[in-house]
Short mmCIF file of C-alpha atoms in Angstrom, two decimals:
data_model
loop_
_atom_site.label_atom_id
_atom_site.label_comp_id
_atom_site.label_asym_id
_atom_site.label_seq_id
_atom_site.Cartn_x
_atom_site.Cartn_y
_atom_site.Cartn_z
CA MET A 31 -0.12 -0.05 -0.03
CA ILE A 32 2.78 2.14 1.03
CA ARG A 33 4.86 1.14 -1.96
CA LEU A 34 1.14 2.98 -4.12
CA LEU A 35 0.82 5.19 -1.98
CA LEU A 36 4.59 7.15 -3.51
CA SER A 37 4.46 5.89 -6.58
CA HIS A 38 0.68 8.04 -7.24
CA GLN A 39 2.79 10.98 -5.53
CA TRP A 40 5.91 10.72 -8.00
CA LYS A 41 3.87 10.30 -10.76
CA GLU A 42 1.92 14.15 -9.67
CA ALA A 43 5.01 15.05 -9.52
CA THR A 44 6.93 13.88 -12.06
CA ARG A 45 3.44 14.72 -14.57
CA SER A 46 2.91 17.97 -13.67
CA SER A 47 3.51 20.99 -15.74
CA VAL A 48 5.40 23.13 -13.19
CA TRP A 49 8.45 20.48 -13.06
CA GLN A 50 8.26 20.07 -16.42
CA LYS A 51 8.94 22.91 -17.35
CA ASN A 52 11.30 24.17 -14.10
CA VAL A 53 13.20 20.92 -14.50
CA ALA A 54 16.72 22.91 -15.57
CA ILE A 55 15.97 25.19 -12.25
CA ASN A 56 15.29 21.70 -10.03
CA ALA A 57 19.20 20.50 -11.50
CA VAL A 58 20.78 23.70 -10.71
CA LEU A 59 19.00 24.60 -6.61
CA GLY A 60 19.68 20.98 -6.23
CA PHE A 61 23.27 21.14 -7.06
CA PHE A 62 23.32 24.21 -4.59
CA MET A 63 21.24 22.63 -1.81
CA LEU A 64 23.75 19.87 -1.98
CA ILE A 65 26.10 22.29 -1.47
CA LEU A 66 25.22 24.06 1.46
CA LEU A 67 24.63 20.59 3.19
CA MET A 68 28.44 19.46 2.52
CA TYR A 69 29.26 22.79 4.42
CA VAL A 70 26.92 21.87 7.30
CA VAL A 71 28.72 18.23 7.30
CA LEU A 72 31.64 20.77 7.72
CA ILE A 73 30.28 22.61 9.77
CA GLY A 74 29.19 19.45 12.32
CA PHE A 75 32.85 17.68 11.40
CA PHE A 76 34.61 21.33 12.55
CA MET A 77 32.83 21.72 15.54
CA ASP A 78 35.22 22.17 18.11
CA GLU A 79 37.95 24.12 16.60
CA LEU A 80 35.38 26.70 16.20
CA VAL A 81 33.85 26.91 19.66
CA GLN A 82 37.84 26.88 20.63
CA ALA A 83 38.09 29.90 18.24
CA VAL A 84 35.18 31.13 19.66
CA LYS A 85 35.57 30.69 23.67
CA PRO A 86 39.27 29.68 24.05
CA GLY A 87 39.84 26.95 26.62
CA ALA A 88 36.20 25.27 27.09
CA ASN A 89 35.63 22.72 27.24
CA THR A 90 33.76 21.57 23.58
CA ILE A 91 30.50 19.47 24.84
CA GLU A 92 29.41 21.46 27.71
CA VAL A 93 29.45 24.75 25.30
CA VAL A 94 27.09 22.59 23.00
CA ASN A 95 25.70 20.25 25.73
CA ARG A 96 24.45 24.23 26.78
CA ALA A 97 23.38 25.45 23.05
CA LEU A 98 21.43 22.59 21.79
CA LEU A 99 18.08 23.47 24.10
CA TYR A 100 18.39 27.28 22.27
CA TYR A 101 19.95 25.63 18.92
CA PHE A 102 15.55 24.01 19.36
CA LEU A 103 13.84 26.60 20.00
CA PHE A 104 15.13 27.96 17.61
CA ASP A 105 14.70 25.03 15.12
CA LEU A 106 11.43 25.10 15.60
CA ALA A 107 10.77 29.21 15.70
CA LEU A 108 12.26 29.06 12.14
CA ARG A 109 9.88 25.66 11.31
CA PHE A 110 6.91 27.21 12.29
CA PHE A 111 7.84 30.49 9.60
CA ILE A 112 9.07 28.72 6.67
CA GLN A 113 8.32 24.87 6.67
CA GLU A 114 5.05 24.00 4.18
CA LEU A 115 2.42 21.27 5.20
CA PRO A 116 2.73 18.05 3.59
CA VAL A 117 0.61 17.60 0.59
CA MET A 118 -1.74 14.87 -0.14
CA GLY A 119 -4.93 15.03 -1.81
CA ILE A 120 -6.09 12.73 0.12
CA GLN A 121 -9.69 12.34 -0.69
CA PRO A 122 -10.17 10.55 -4.59
CA TYR A 123 -8.54 7.43 -1.74
CA LEU A 124 -11.59 8.26 1.22
CA HIS A 125 -13.93 6.29 -0.88
CA LEU A 126 -11.94 3.75 -1.67
CA PRO A 127 -11.18 -0.15 0.63
CA VAL A 128 -8.11 1.73 2.39
CA GLY A 129 -7.98 2.41 5.50
CA LYS A 130 -8.41 5.67 6.78
CA GLY A 131 -5.18 5.24 9.46
CA LYS A 132 -2.94 4.08 6.57
CA LEU A 133 -3.44 7.54 4.37
CA ILE A 134 -3.02 9.38 8.07
CA HIS A 135 0.34 8.26 8.48
CA PHE A 136 1.45 7.95 5.07
CA VAL A 137 0.95 12.32 5.42
CA LEU A 138 2.58 12.22 8.74
CA TRP A 139 5.00 9.84 7.10
CA LYS A 140 6.28 11.88 5.03
CA SER A 141 6.60 14.88 6.81
CA ILE A 142 9.55 13.55 8.00
CA THR A 143 11.60 13.57 4.25
CA SER A 144 11.11 17.72 4.85
CA MET A 145 15.13 19.12 4.50
CA PHE A 146 14.37 20.48 8.25
CA ASN A 147 14.74 17.46 10.06
CA PHE A 148 17.96 15.96 8.88
CA LEU A 149 19.61 19.26 9.48
CA SER A 150 20.12 18.13 13.22
CA LEU A 151 21.97 14.68 12.08
CA LEU A 152 24.05 16.29 8.76
CA LEU A 153 25.17 19.10 11.82
CA PHE A 154 25.34 16.60 14.71
CA ILE A 155 26.01 13.29 13.54
CA PRO A 156 29.83 14.64 12.76
CA PHE A 157 30.54 16.31 16.06
CA ALA A 158 29.19 13.03 17.77
CA VAL A 159 31.53 10.31 16.07
CA ARG A 160 34.29 12.98 16.43
CA MET A 161 34.44 13.74 20.16
CA LEU A 162 32.14 12.36 22.20
CA PRO A 163 32.63 8.14 21.69
CA GLU A 164 35.82 9.02 24.84
CA LEU A 165 33.40 10.76 26.74
CA TYR A 166 30.33 8.95 26.32
CA GLY A 167 31.31 6.07 25.09
CA THR A 168 29.66 4.18 21.97
CA VAL A 169 25.82 3.60 23.49
CA GLY A 170 26.04 6.99 25.03
CA THR A 171 27.22 8.76 21.98
CA TRP A 172 24.13 7.49 19.74
CA ALA A 173 21.53 7.85 22.00
CA TRP A 174 23.11 11.53 21.73
CA VAL A 175 22.02 11.26 18.07
CA LEU A 176 18.56 9.43 18.36
CA GLY A 177 17.79 11.69 21.29
CA LEU A 178 18.23 14.82 18.92
CA PHE A 179 16.77 12.80 16.20
CA LEU A 180 13.89 12.68 17.86
CA LEU A 181 13.85 15.98 19.50
CA THR A 182 13.55 17.12 15.65
CA LEU A 183 11.04 15.22 15.30
CA PHE A 184 8.99 16.74 17.95
CA ASN A 185 9.52 19.69 16.63
CA ASN A 186 8.01 19.33 13.17
CA PHE A 187 5.05 17.10 14.54
CA LEU A 188 4.48 20.00 16.52
CA THR A 189 5.00 22.98 14.32
CA LEU A 190 2.39 21.06 12.02
CA TYR A 191 -0.16 20.58 14.78
CA PHE A 192 -0.33 24.48 15.13
CA LYS A 193 0.38 25.15 11.74
CA ARG A 194 -3.32 23.88 11.39
CA LEU A 195 -4.50 25.00 13.61
CA LEU A 196 -3.93 28.91 12.89
CA VAL A 197 -6.84 28.36 10.70
CA GLU A 198 -9.31 27.40 13.17
CA LYS A 199 -8.07 28.04 16.69
CA PRO A 200 -5.47 30.97 15.79
CA LEU A 201 -5.53 32.36 19.19
CA VAL A 202 -4.05 28.63 20.23
CA THR A 203 -1.64 29.08 17.83
CA PHE A 204 -0.43 32.83 18.51
CA GLY A 205 -0.53 31.66 22.41
CA PHE A 206 2.13 29.42 21.41
CA LEU A 207 4.44 31.49 19.49
CA PHE A 208 3.78 34.23 22.59
CA ALA A 209 5.12 31.50 25.04
CA VAL A 210 8.59 30.13 22.84
CA VAL A 211 9.19 34.20 22.30
CA GLY A 212 8.52 34.42 26.34
CA LEU A 213 10.90 31.22 27.17
CA GLY A 214 12.87 33.29 24.70
CA ALA A 215 12.89 36.45 27.16
CA ALA A 216 12.95 34.95 30.57
CA ASP A 217 15.90 32.93 29.28
CA TYR A 218 17.65 35.96 28.04
CA LEU A 219 16.72 38.16 31.38
CA GLY A 220 17.81 35.52 34.21
CA TYR A 221 14.49 34.79 35.10
CA ILE A 222 14.92 30.68 34.22
CA GLY A 223 18.50 28.66 33.33
CA LEU A 224 17.70 26.83 29.72
CA GLY A 225 21.56 27.11 29.37
CA THR A 226 22.08 25.34 32.82
CA VAL A 227 18.61 22.75 32.09
CA SER A 228 20.54 21.92 28.65
CA ALA A 229 23.90 21.01 29.81
CA GLY A 230 22.27 18.34 32.48
CA PHE A 231 19.43 16.42 30.14
CA PHE A 232 22.35 16.86 26.75
CA SER A 233 24.47 15.36 29.57
CA GLY A 234 22.87 12.34 30.32
CA LEU A 235 20.55 11.42 27.72
CA GLY A 236 24.77 10.19 26.25
CA SER A 237 25.85 8.82 30.49
CA ASN A 238 22.34 6.22 30.50
CA PRO A 239 20.00 6.14 28.09
CA VAL A 240 17.43 5.65 29.55
CA TRP A 241 17.41 9.77 29.62
CA LEU A 242 15.70 8.57 25.90
CA LEU A 243 12.54 7.68 27.22
CA LEU A 244 11.79 11.62 27.83
CA PRO A 245 12.46 12.99 24.22
CA LEU A 246 10.52 10.02 22.92
CA VAL A 247 7.49 10.24 24.32
CA LEU A 248 7.51 13.79 23.35
CA PHE A 249 7.72 12.41 19.44
CA ALA A 250 4.73 9.87 20.65
CA GLY A 251 3.10 12.03 22.48
CA ALA A 252 3.02 14.78 19.44
CA TYR A 253 2.93 11.96 16.39
CA VAL A 254 -0.50 10.57 18.17
CA VAL A 255 -2.09 14.57 18.50
CA ASN A 256 -1.53 14.63 14.49
CA TYR A 257 -3.24 11.44 13.87
CA ALA A 258 -6.27 12.29 16.29
CA TYR A 259 -6.18 15.78 14.20
CA LEU A 260 -5.66 14.72 10.72
CA LYS A 261 -8.66 12.12 11.90
CA ALA A 262 -11.05 14.57 12.64
CA HIS A 263 -11.42 16.29 9.34
CA THR A 264 -10.24 14.04 6.90
CA TYR A 265 -14.79 12.77 5.74
CA PRO A 266 -15.75 13.13 3.34
CA GLU A 267 -18.73 15.44 3.61
CA GLU A 268 -16.21 18.58 5.37
CA MET A 269 -14.28 18.74 2.19
CA ARG A 270 -16.95 18.33 -0.13
CA ILE A 271 -18.20 21.73 2.11
CA ARG A 272 -14.91 23.51 3.02
CA LYS A 273 -13.99 22.78 -1.76
CA GLN A 274 -17.36 24.17 -1.61
CA SER A 275 -16.72 26.91 0.52
CA LYS A 276 -13.28 28.02 -1.35
CA VAL A 277 -15.38 28.60 -4.44
CA GLY A 278 -18.76 30.29 -2.85
CA ASP A 279 -18.48 31.72 0.46
CA THR A 280 -14.81 34.39 0.40
CA THR A 281 -15.89 36.04 4.32
CA GLU A 282 -15.46 32.75 6.55
CA ILE A 283 -14.10 34.72 8.94
CA GLY A 284 -16.60 34.70 11.97
CA PHE A 285 -16.01 37.59 13.92
CA LEU A 286 -15.48 39.79 11.03
CA GLN A 287 -18.19 39.85 9.67
CA ARG A 288 -20.72 41.52 12.52
CA PHE A 289 -18.26 44.71 10.99
CA GLY A 290 -20.08 44.48 8.25
CA GLU A 291 -18.53 45.54 4.17
CA LEU A 292 -15.26 46.48 7.38
CA GLY A 293 -15.40 42.96 8.22
CA THR A 294 -15.50 41.99 4.32
CA LEU A 295 -12.89 43.75 3.45
CA ILE A 296 -9.92 43.36 6.41
CA SER A 297 -11.13 39.38 5.84
CA LEU A 298 -10.11 38.87 1.70
CA GLU A 299 -6.94 40.85 3.11
CA LEU A 300 -6.35 38.42 5.47
CA LYS A 301 -6.69 35.87 3.44
CA LEU A 302 -5.04 37.36 0.61
CA ILE A 303 -1.63 37.74 2.90
CA ALA A 304 -2.46 34.04 3.86
CA ARG A 305 -2.53 32.88 0.18
CA HIS A 306 0.28 34.87 -1.39
CA LYS A 307 4.15 34.42 -0.58
CA ARG A 308 5.33 37.82 -1.02
CA PRO A 309 2.60 39.60 1.21
CA LYS A 310 2.61 37.04 4.02
CA SER A 311 7.43 37.33 3.80
CA THR A 312 6.38 40.88 4.67
CA MET A 313 4.22 40.27 7.84
CA THR A 314 6.40 37.14 8.91
CA MET A 315 9.49 39.85 8.71
CA GLY A 316 8.01 41.69 11.25
CA VAL A 317 8.28 39.03 14.24
CA PHE A 318 11.82 38.62 13.38
CA PHE A 319 11.76 42.20 13.84
CA LEU A 320 10.18 42.24 16.92
CA ALA A 321 13.91 41.01 18.39
CA TYR A 322 15.67 44.41 17.13
CA GLY A 323 15.63 46.17 20.58
CA PHE A 324 18.26 43.84 21.59
CA LEU A 325 20.75 45.09 19.58
CA PHE A 326 19.41 49.37 21.18
CA TYR A 327 19.11 48.55 24.58
CA THR A 328 22.31 46.11 25.74
CA ASN A 329 23.66 48.88 24.55
CA LYS A 330 24.76 51.56 27.15
CA VAL A 331 25.35 54.70 23.96
CA TYR A 332 21.53 54.19 23.18
CA THR A 333 20.35 53.67 27.00
CA ASP A 334 21.87 56.58 28.20
CA GLY A 335 19.51 58.93 26.10
CA TYR A 336 15.31 58.79 25.23
CA ALA A 337 16.41 60.21 21.84
CA MET A 338 17.45 56.88 20.18
CA LEU A 339 15.12 54.75 21.82
CA ILE A 340 12.31 55.87 20.01
CA PHE A 341 13.63 54.95 16.95
CA PRO A 342 13.71 51.10 18.26
CA GLY A 343 10.00 51.64 19.87
CA ILE A 344 8.49 52.88 16.34
CA PHE A 345 10.34 49.69 13.81
CA MET A 346 9.40 47.49 16.41
CA SER A 347 5.68 47.87 16.40
CA GLY A 348 5.08 49.79 14.06
CA PHE A 349 6.64 46.69 11.12
CA VAL A 350 5.12 45.35 9.99
CA MET A 351 2.71 48.81 9.26
CA LEU A 352 4.80 49.91 7.11
CA SER A 353 6.65 47.31 4.99
CA TYR A 354 2.97 46.06 4.25
CA GLY A 355 1.47 49.74 3.96
CA GLN A 356 3.90 50.52 1.95
CA PHE A 357 2.37 48.45 -1.19
CA VAL A 358 -0.60 49.41 -0.77
CA PRO A 359 -2.49 49.17 -3.32
CA GLY A 360 -0.29 47.52 -4.89
CA TRP A 361 -1.68 44.32 -3.14
CA GLN A 362 -4.47 44.74 -5.05
CA SER A 363 -2.60 45.89 -9.13
CA ALA A 364 -4.59 42.83 -10.44
CA HIS A 365 -7.97 43.38 -10.38
CA PHE A 366 -8.13 47.96 -9.13
CA ASP A 367 -9.65 48.19 -12.07
CA ALA A 368 -12.58 45.98 -10.87
CA LEU A 369 -12.17 47.69 -7.37
CA LEU A 370 -13.02 51.77 -8.79
CA THR A 371 -16.58 50.32 -10.38
CA LYS A 372 -17.23 48.51 -6.98
CA ARG A 373 -20.19 49.63 -5.24
CA LEU A 374 -17.15 50.40 -2.73
CA SER A 375 -16.44 53.48 -0.83
CA PRO A 376 -12.85 55.16 -0.95
CA TYR A 377 -12.90 55.79 2.62
CA THR A 378 -13.84 51.92 2.73
CA PHE A 379 -11.13 50.77 1.66
CA PHE A 380 -8.79 53.63 3.73
CA LEU A 381 -10.40 52.43 7.03
CA GLY A 382 -10.33 48.80 6.39
CA LYS A 383 -6.47 48.75 6.54
CA PHE A 384 -6.26 51.57 9.05
CA TRP A 385 -7.94 48.78 11.13
CA MET A 386 -5.80 45.99 10.33
CA PHE A 387 -2.95 48.06 11.05
CA VAL A 388 -4.14 48.84 14.51
CA PRO A 389 -4.47 45.51 15.87
CA ALA A 390 -1.17 44.70 13.58
CA CYS A 391 0.77 47.17 15.98
CA THR A 392 -1.63 46.56 19.12
CA ALA A 393 -0.64 43.08 19.11
CA ALA A 394 3.81 43.96 17.97
CA TYR A 395 3.06 46.72 21.03
CA LEU A 396 2.22 43.99 23.71
CA ILE A 397 4.81 41.76 22.88
CA THR A 398 7.83 43.96 23.10
CA LEU A 399 6.37 45.20 27.04
CA LEU A 400 8.21 42.11 27.49
CA TYR A 401 11.63 44.04 26.82
CA GLY A 402 10.22 46.27 30.14
CA LEU A 403 11.84 42.98 31.87
CA MET A 404 14.63 43.30 31.43
CA PRO A 405 16.80 45.31 34.69
CA GLU A 406 17.79 48.80 35.00
CA ILE A 407 16.11 50.34 31.85
CA GLY A 408 13.22 48.51 31.84
CA GLY A 409 10.73 51.01 33.24
CA LYS A 410 12.08 53.87 30.74
CA ILE A 411 11.58 51.24 27.36
CA MET A 412 7.84 50.86 28.61
CA LEU A 413 6.67 54.33 28.11
CA ILE A 414 9.28 55.11 25.10
CA ASN A 415 7.44 52.13 23.69
CA THR A 416 3.63 53.31 25.10
CA ALA A 417 4.10 56.27 23.14
CA CYS A 418 5.78 54.83 20.11
CA PHE A 419 3.02 52.87 20.39
CA LEU A 420 0.51 55.73 20.08
CA TYR A 421 2.48 57.50 17.90
CA ASN A 422 1.79 54.39 15.26
CA ILE A 423 -1.30 54.30 15.43
CA GLY A 424 -2.05 57.61 15.86
CA ILE A 425 0.19 59.63 13.02
CA ASN A 426 2.33 56.45 11.38
CA THR A 427 -1.60 55.29 9.74
CA PHE A 428 -1.92 58.26 8.45
CA VAL A 429 1.99 58.79 6.86
CA VAL A 430 1.28 55.57 5.59
CA LEU A 431 -1.36 55.60 3.66
CA TYR A 432 -1.19 59.39 2.44
CA MET A 433 1.44 57.74 0.97
CA SER A 434 -0.08 55.20 -0.67
CA THR A 435 -1.23 56.88 -2.95
CA TYR A 436 1.88 57.94 -4.42
CA ASN A 437 2.00 54.22 -4.78
CA LYS A 438 2.51 53.31 -9.32
CA LYS A 439 3.92 50.88 -9.50
CA ARG A 440 1.92 46.94 -9.73
CA ILE A 441 3.09 44.09 -8.22
CA ASP A 442 2.23 40.64 -9.18
CA LEU A 443 0.84 38.60 -6.34
CA SER A 444 1.58 35.31 -8.43
CA LYS A 445 5.06 35.38 -8.14
CA GLY A 446 8.17 34.62 -4.91
CA SER A 447 9.31 37.09 -2.05
CA SER A 448 13.23 36.25 -2.45
CA PHE A 449 15.11 39.08 -4.68
CA ASN A 450 11.90 40.14 -5.70
CA TRP A 451 11.96 44.32 -6.19
CA GLN A 452 8.66 45.00 -8.43
CA GLY A 453 6.29 47.48 -6.74
CA VAL A 454 9.97 49.18 -5.34
CA GLY A 455 9.42 53.03 -5.39
CA ALA A 456 10.37 55.98 -4.75
CA SER A 457 7.95 56.80 -2.44
CA GLN A 458 8.78 54.00 -0.54
CA PHE A 459 11.71 55.07 0.17
CA ILE A 460 10.77 58.32 1.50
CA LEU A 461 7.34 57.13 3.94
CA MET A 462 10.14 56.39 5.70
CA LEU A 463 11.68 59.14 6.28
CA PRO A 464 9.17 60.70 7.96
CA ALA A 465 7.28 57.62 9.45
CA LEU A 466 10.82 57.76 11.62
CA VAL A 467 12.34 60.73 11.80
CA LEU A 468 9.58 62.60 12.75
CA PRO A 469 8.86 61.15 16.19
CA ILE A 470 11.89 62.53 17.04
CA LEU A 471 11.70 66.16 15.70
CA VAL A 472 8.97 65.64 18.34
CA TYR A 473 10.56 65.18 21.29
CA VAL A 474 14.17 66.81 20.31
CA PRO A 475 12.80 70.03 21.34
CA PHE A 476 11.65 68.79 24.57
CA GLY A 477 14.69 66.96 25.36
CA LEU A 478 17.25 70.45 24.76
CA MET A 479 15.05 71.75 27.18
CA ASP A 480 16.11 68.18 29.62
CA LYS A 481 12.45 67.54 29.85
CA PRO A 482 12.48 64.16 28.66
CA TYR A 483 9.83 63.26 30.30
CA TRP A 484 7.38 65.64 28.10
CA GLY A 485 9.08 65.04 24.42
CA VAL A 486 7.74 61.28 24.86
CA ALA A 487 4.69 62.43 27.05
CA ALA A 488 4.58 64.97 23.29
CA VAL A 489 5.61 62.19 21.09
CA GLY A 490 2.81 60.18 23.42
CA VAL A 491 -0.51 62.78 23.33
CA LEU A 492 0.08 63.29 19.07
CA GLY A 493 -0.58 59.80 18.65
CA LEU A 494 -3.34 59.75 20.34
CA LEU A 495 -5.09 62.86 18.94
CA GLY A 496 -4.31 61.20 15.05
CA PHE A 497 -6.47 58.20 16.09
CA ILE A 498 -9.39 60.34 18.25
CA PHE A 499 -9.20 62.69 14.61
CA HIS A 500 -8.77 59.60 12.38
CA ARG A 501 -11.73 59.83 10.64
CA GLN A 502 -10.66 63.38 9.35
CA LEU A 503 -7.29 62.11 8.92
CA LEU A 504 -9.21 60.10 6.40
CA GLY A 505 -10.51 62.29 5.07
CA LEU A 506 -7.58 64.11 4.17
CA VAL A 507 -6.00 60.65 2.62
CA VAL A 508 -9.04 60.42 0.76
CA LYS A 509 -9.46 63.63 -0.88
CA ARG A 510 -5.88 62.92 -1.86
CA PHE A 511 -7.25 59.24 -3.32
CA GLN A 512 -9.06 60.69 -5.45
CA GLU A 513 -7.31 63.21 -7.09
CA GLN A 514 -4.82 60.61 -7.78
CA LYS A 515 -7.15 57.00 -8.08
CA TYR A 516 -7.37 56.74 -12.60
CA ALA A 517 -3.39 57.76 -12.25
CA ILE A 518 -2.82 54.88 -10.19
CA ALA A 519 -5.42 52.28 -12.28
CA ALA A 520 -3.10 53.40 -14.60
CA GLY A 521 -0.27 52.31 -13.95
CA PHE A 522 -0.67 49.70 -12.12
CA ARG A 523 -2.17 48.16 -16.38
CA GLN A 524 1.61 48.48 -16.94
CA ALA A 525 3.70 45.57 -17.37
#
């Protein structure tokens, strides 16, 4: 049965038009992938020399054991944003005399073939074979390697489960991500010691193979949870309903429907982001830039004053808005002419963008409050980030939307995001200047008068006033858009 399913998968892949058109590209990518994997193996083999270059005289095995838990946390975060869900069209098989369990097991085991799951083996087997037998012996060495592989598979199935939950229960998935970020922040601030836990566990894994039971239980638990979820969601009638809803219902994000036409616009925008690589990667980059504060908050040159801390405050809580908003309305360039013919007022169109940016800034701001746990400067960071958040939702949202009326560059959503400069123009670069510089200019006069708290308050109050009078500010954006909409449409028609 497994052989038959593998045969079908291979035929589906090789007979597709995409495969036939990109054979040469796939060959080149495969060559570069082999080179990359070779570098990974070399890093593993020379890990002792690399550790000694960074920490001369340190015990390499102890350093690696302390770092492994951080490695798996980073692997988990990276998988969530990059690893794709394993796809198999099992609907044609469901009416056949084939056990559903076999199909689900096949889908789950297929996910193990992801390259993510073998990177840890390629990286750590050369290190283990070279360094560990002297300390742990042969059995302990391979128990250590097996433990790493089981934890890698645990990460794999944990990621798949929460990515599947993202559609049905987004709050659960975001809670999971928040927990991972919080765990890393708590360790960085010294409230917990992940390095100590990591060193103790992986040292025990090599010394006593009984420790293998823990990663084995974690792997088995994650596998069973995924199996149960898929088994409960692979009924033919459920798939049929899902398929029909994709054709006939474009607004199935339920809680947004209570907001009427505005909710429909936001729902469509979220679906556009979820279905296309470029807007999705633009949004997900904002998650990584939440760690941008560590570059500033750990440097005393910046933390002694207030002005320089406004920059990371604006940047972190507003990155998603700035990076995504700079291409508005280019994201809709393919159907912009159709939008102009609809009974959709420009005010409602821009109001939908505004109410999509505000929650994005709010979520980023709440996460940046974790920086407030930093000793000595935590209170200052929370104060400045709060003012910057208010400025983002009250002023920068309108700066972004107003500058968007100068955007006449078409964006093809079918193209990927890597090295794609389509849609980038002068307005994108000009946009960043007022968004990042103006709040600092608002603060500077008060800073020169040695009234830093007044300056921070001025930034926050200005943003709060902008938010209160957002309807009037949106009116200015709409007026500018009405003057430029035909020029924008003409620009979008150009290839």
